[in-house]
Short mmCIF file of C-alpha atoms in Angstrom, two decimals:
data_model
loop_
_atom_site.label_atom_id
_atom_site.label_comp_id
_atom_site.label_asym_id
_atom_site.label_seq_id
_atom_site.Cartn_x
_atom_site.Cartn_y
_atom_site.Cartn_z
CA UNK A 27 33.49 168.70 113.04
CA UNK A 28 35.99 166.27 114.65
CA UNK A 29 38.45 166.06 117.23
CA UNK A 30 41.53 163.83 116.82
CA UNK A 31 42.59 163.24 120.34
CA UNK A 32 45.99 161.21 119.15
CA UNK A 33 48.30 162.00 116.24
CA UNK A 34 51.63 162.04 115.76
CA UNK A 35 51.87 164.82 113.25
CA UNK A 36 56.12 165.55 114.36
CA UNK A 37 56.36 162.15 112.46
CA UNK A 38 59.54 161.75 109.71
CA UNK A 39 56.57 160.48 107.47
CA UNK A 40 54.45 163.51 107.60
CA UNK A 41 57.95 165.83 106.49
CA UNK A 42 57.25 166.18 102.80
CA UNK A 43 53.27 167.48 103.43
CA UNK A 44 53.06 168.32 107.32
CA UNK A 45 52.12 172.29 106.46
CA UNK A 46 50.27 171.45 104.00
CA UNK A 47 48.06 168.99 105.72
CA UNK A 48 47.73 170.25 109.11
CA UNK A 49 46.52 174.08 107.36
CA UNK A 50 44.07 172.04 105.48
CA UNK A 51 42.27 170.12 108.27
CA UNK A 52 40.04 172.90 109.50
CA UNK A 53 38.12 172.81 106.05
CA UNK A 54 38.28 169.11 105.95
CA UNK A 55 36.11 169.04 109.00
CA UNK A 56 38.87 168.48 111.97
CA UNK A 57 38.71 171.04 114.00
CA UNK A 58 41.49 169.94 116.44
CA UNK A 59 44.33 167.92 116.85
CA UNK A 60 46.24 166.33 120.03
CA UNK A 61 49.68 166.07 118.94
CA UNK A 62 51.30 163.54 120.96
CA UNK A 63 54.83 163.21 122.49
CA UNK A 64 56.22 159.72 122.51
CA UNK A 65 60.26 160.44 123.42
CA UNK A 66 61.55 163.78 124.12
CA UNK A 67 62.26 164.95 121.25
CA UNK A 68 58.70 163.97 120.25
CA UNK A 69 57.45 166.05 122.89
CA UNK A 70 59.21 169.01 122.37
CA UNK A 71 58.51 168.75 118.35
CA UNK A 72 55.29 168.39 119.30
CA UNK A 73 54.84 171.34 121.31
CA UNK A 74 56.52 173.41 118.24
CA UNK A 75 53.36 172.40 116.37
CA UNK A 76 51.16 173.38 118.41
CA UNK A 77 53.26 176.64 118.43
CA UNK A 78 52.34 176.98 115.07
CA UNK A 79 48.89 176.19 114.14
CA UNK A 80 46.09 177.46 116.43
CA UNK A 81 43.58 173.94 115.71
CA UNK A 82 46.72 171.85 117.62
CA UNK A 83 47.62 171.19 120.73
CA UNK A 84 50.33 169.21 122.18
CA UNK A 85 50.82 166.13 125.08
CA UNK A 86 54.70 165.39 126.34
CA UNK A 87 55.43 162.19 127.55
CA UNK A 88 57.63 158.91 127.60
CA UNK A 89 56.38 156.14 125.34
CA UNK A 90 57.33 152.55 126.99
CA UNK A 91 58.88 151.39 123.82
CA UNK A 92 61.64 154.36 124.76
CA UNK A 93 61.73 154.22 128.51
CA UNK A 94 64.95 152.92 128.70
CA UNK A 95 67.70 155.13 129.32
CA UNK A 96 65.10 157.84 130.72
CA UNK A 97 67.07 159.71 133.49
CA UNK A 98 65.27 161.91 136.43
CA UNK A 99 66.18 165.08 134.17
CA UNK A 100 64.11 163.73 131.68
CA UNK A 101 61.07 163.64 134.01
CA UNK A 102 61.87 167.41 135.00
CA UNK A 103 62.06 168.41 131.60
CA UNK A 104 58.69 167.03 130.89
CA UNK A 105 57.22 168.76 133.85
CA UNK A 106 58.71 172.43 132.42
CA UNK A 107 57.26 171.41 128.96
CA UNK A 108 54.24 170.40 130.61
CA UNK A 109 54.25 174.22 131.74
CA UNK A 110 53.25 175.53 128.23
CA UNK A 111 49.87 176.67 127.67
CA UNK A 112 49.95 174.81 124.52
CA UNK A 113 50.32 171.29 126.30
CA UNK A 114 46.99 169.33 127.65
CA UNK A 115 47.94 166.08 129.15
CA UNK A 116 50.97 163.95 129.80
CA UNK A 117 51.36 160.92 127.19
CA UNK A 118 51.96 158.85 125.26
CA UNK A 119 52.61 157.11 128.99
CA UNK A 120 52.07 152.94 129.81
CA UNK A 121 52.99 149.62 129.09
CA UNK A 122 53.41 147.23 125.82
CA UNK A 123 53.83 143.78 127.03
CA UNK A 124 53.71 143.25 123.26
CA UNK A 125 56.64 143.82 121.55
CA UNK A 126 59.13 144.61 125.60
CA UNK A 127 60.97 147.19 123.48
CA UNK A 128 62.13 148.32 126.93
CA UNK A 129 62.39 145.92 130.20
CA UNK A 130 58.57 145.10 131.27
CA UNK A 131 60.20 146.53 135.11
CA UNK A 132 61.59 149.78 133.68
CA UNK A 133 58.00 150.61 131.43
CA UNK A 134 56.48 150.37 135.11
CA UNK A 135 58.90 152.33 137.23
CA UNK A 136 58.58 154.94 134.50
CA UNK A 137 55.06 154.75 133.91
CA UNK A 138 54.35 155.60 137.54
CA UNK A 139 56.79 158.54 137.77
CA UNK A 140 54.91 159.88 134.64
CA UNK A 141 51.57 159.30 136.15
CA UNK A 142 52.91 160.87 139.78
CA UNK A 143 53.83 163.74 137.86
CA UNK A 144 50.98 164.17 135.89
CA UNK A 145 49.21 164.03 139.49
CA UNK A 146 50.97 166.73 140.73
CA UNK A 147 50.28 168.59 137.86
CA UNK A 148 46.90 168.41 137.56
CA UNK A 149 46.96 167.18 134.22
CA UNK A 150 44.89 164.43 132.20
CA UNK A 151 47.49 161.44 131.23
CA UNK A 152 47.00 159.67 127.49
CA UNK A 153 47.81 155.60 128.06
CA UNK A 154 49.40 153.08 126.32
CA UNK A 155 48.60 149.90 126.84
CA UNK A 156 49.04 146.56 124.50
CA UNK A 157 48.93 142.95 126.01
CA UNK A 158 48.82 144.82 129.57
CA UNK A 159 45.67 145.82 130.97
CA UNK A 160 45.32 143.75 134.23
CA UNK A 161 48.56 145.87 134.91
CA UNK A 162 47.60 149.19 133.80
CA UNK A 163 44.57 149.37 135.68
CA UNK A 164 46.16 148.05 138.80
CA UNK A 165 48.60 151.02 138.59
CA UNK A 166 46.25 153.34 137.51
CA UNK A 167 43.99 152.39 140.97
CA UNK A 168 46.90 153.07 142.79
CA UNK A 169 48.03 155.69 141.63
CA UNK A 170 44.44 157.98 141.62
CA UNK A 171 44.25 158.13 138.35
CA UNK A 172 40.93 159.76 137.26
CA UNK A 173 41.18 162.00 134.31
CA UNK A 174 42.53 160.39 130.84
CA UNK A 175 42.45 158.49 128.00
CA UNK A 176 43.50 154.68 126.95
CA UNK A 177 43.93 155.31 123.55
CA UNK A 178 44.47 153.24 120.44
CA UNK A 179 42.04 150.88 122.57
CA UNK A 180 42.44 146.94 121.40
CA UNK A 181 41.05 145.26 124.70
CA UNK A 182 37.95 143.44 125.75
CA UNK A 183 34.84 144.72 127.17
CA UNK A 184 36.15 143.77 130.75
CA UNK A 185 38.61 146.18 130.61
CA UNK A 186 36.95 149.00 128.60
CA UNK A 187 34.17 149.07 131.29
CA UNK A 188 37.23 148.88 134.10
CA UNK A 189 38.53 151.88 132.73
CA UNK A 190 35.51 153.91 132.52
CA UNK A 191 34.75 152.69 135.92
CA UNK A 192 37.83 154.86 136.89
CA UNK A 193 36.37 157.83 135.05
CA UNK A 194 38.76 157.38 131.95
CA UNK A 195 38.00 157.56 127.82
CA UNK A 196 38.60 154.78 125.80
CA UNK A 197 39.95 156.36 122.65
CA UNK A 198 38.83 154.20 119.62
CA UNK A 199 40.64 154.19 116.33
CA UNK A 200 40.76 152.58 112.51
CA UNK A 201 40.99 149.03 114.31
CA UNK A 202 37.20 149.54 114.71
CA UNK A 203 36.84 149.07 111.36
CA UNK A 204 38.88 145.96 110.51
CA UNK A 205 36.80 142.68 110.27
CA UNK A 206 38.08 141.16 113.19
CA UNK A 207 37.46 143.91 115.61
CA UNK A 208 34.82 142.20 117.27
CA UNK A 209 36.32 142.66 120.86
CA UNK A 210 36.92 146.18 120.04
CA UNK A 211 33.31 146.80 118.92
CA UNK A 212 31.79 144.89 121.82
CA UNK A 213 33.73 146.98 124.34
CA UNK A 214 32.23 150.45 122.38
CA UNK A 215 28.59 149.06 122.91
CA UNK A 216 29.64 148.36 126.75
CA UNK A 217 30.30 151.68 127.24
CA UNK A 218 28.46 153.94 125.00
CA UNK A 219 29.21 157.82 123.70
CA UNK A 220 29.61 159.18 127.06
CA UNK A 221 33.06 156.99 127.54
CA UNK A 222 34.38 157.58 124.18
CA UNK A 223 37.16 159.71 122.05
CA UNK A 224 38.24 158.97 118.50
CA UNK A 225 41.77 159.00 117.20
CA UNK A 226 43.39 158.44 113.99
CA UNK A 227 47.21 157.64 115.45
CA UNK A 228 48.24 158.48 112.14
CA UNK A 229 50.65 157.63 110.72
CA UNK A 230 49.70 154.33 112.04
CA UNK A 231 46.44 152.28 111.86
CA UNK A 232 44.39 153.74 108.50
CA UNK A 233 40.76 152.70 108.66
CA UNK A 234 39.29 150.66 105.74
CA UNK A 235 39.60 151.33 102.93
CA UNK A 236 42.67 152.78 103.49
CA UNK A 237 44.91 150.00 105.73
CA UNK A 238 47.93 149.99 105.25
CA UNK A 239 48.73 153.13 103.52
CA UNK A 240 49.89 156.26 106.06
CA UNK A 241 47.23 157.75 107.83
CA UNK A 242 45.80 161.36 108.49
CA UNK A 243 43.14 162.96 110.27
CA UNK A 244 41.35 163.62 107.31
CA UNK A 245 39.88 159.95 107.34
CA UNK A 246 38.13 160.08 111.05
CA UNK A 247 35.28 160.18 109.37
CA UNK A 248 35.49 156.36 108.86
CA UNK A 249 35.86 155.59 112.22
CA UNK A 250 33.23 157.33 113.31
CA UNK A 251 31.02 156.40 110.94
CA UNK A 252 31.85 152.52 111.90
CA UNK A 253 30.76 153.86 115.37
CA UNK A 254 27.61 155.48 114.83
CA UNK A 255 26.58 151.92 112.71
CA UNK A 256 27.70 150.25 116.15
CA UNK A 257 25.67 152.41 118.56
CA UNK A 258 22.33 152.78 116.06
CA UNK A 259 23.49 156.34 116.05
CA UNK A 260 23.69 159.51 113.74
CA UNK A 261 27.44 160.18 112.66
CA UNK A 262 26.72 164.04 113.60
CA UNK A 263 26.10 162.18 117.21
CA UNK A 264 29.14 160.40 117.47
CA UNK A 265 30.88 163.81 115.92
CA UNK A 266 29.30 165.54 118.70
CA UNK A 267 30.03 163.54 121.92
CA UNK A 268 33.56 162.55 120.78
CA UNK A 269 34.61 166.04 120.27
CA UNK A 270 32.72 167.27 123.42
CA UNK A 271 34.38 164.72 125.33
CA UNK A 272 37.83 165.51 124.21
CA UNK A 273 36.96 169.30 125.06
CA UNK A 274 36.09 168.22 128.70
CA UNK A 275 39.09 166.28 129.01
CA UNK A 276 42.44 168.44 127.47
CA UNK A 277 39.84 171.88 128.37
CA UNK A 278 39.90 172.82 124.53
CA UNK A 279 37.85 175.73 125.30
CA UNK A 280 40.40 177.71 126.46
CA UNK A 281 43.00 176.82 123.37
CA UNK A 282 41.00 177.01 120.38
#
């Protein structure tokens, strides 16, 4: 059984087939789901889900690309959201020095009120971060951060091994599987089963053989099967220690 520790199930794309495909992922071998907030309405959508189906649970959180025009009310509304039983962590939070949807200033100022909050909470924080890692972990040393995930992981092995040197999961998705992915795969190696999670972000980033075409949790299986060939490893390993790991971090026991 697998854990997807990021999906974005509250998705327009998923509105023709979402019952239908979240019921149907216990018997396809996924026995949980982290529904992530990116925006607010995200977040609250997401929590709705989790409402519903006992196998998801729910982060709230301000994406960078939608930071600006985030207001202090916002943040306390994500705090009383983060109140729910149903929610496990505060994301999708960072930066994306990729595409600067939103002033590379205001992803930072709100990146570290999320991450303050999340401190004061007590709660595990799921990063974001593209083209922006010398910055990220600077923050994240500053700010105490010790209990998370950088998901969607694209980085070198430098910065993989920086972030489990802070105590945090790299979360590894269908990237792993493209042919140019050799930074990606050289960072799992660095730091092994013990450091990792494994994420579909579907709708986004299908695994091969399936790139380009919407993604679901139902194909995890590919990436960790790319992993296991990576670490010499059984998949029922990688299965394992992913899903463990992901239990440790959003405390799954007590949801599912």
């Amino acid at each position: 059984m697998y854990v997807d520790s990021h999906a974005h199930y509250d998705f327009e794309t998923f509105d023709a087939d979402r019952d239908e495909l979240l019921a149907g992922l216990p018997a396809a071998g996924v026995s949980a789901v982290v529904n992530v907030g990116e925006s607010m309405l995200s977040s609250r959508r997401s929590l709705e889900l989790a409402g519903v189906y006992v196998h998801v649970v729910a982060s709230v959180g301000v994406h960078p690309h939608n930071v600006d025009g985030m207001t202090p009310e916002d943040l306390n509304e994500i705090g009383r959201l983060a109140a729910n039983s149903r929610c496990v962590a505060i994301g999708e939070i960072g930066l994306d020095y990729h595409y600067n949807y939103s002033a590379p200033a205001n992803q930072i100022l709100w990146f570290e009120r999320q991450l303050d909050l999340a401190n004061r909470l007590e709660m595990p924080v799921i990063i974001h971060s593209r083209e922006a890692a010398r910055d990220t972990l600077e923050i994240l040393r500053k700010h105490g951060i010790r209990k998370g995930v950088v998901h969607c992981f694209t980085d070198d092995e430098e910065a993989a091994l920086g972030y489990a040197k802070l105590g945090l999961y790299i979360g590894i998705g269908g990237v792993i599987t493209f042919p140019k992915a050799e930074q990606v795969a050289a960072a799992v190696k660095a730091v092994g089963l013990a450091r990792l999670l494994i994420e579909t972000d579907s709708p986004f980033m299908s695994p091969i053989p399936f790139r380009g075409k919407r993604n679901d949790s139902r194909r995890i299986e590919y990436i960790c099967a790319k992993i296991s060939e990576l670490l010499d490893t059984s998949n029922e390993d990688v299965a394992n220690a992913t899903s463990n790991n992901a239990s440790d971090l959003f405390n799954l026991g007590k949801l599912l």
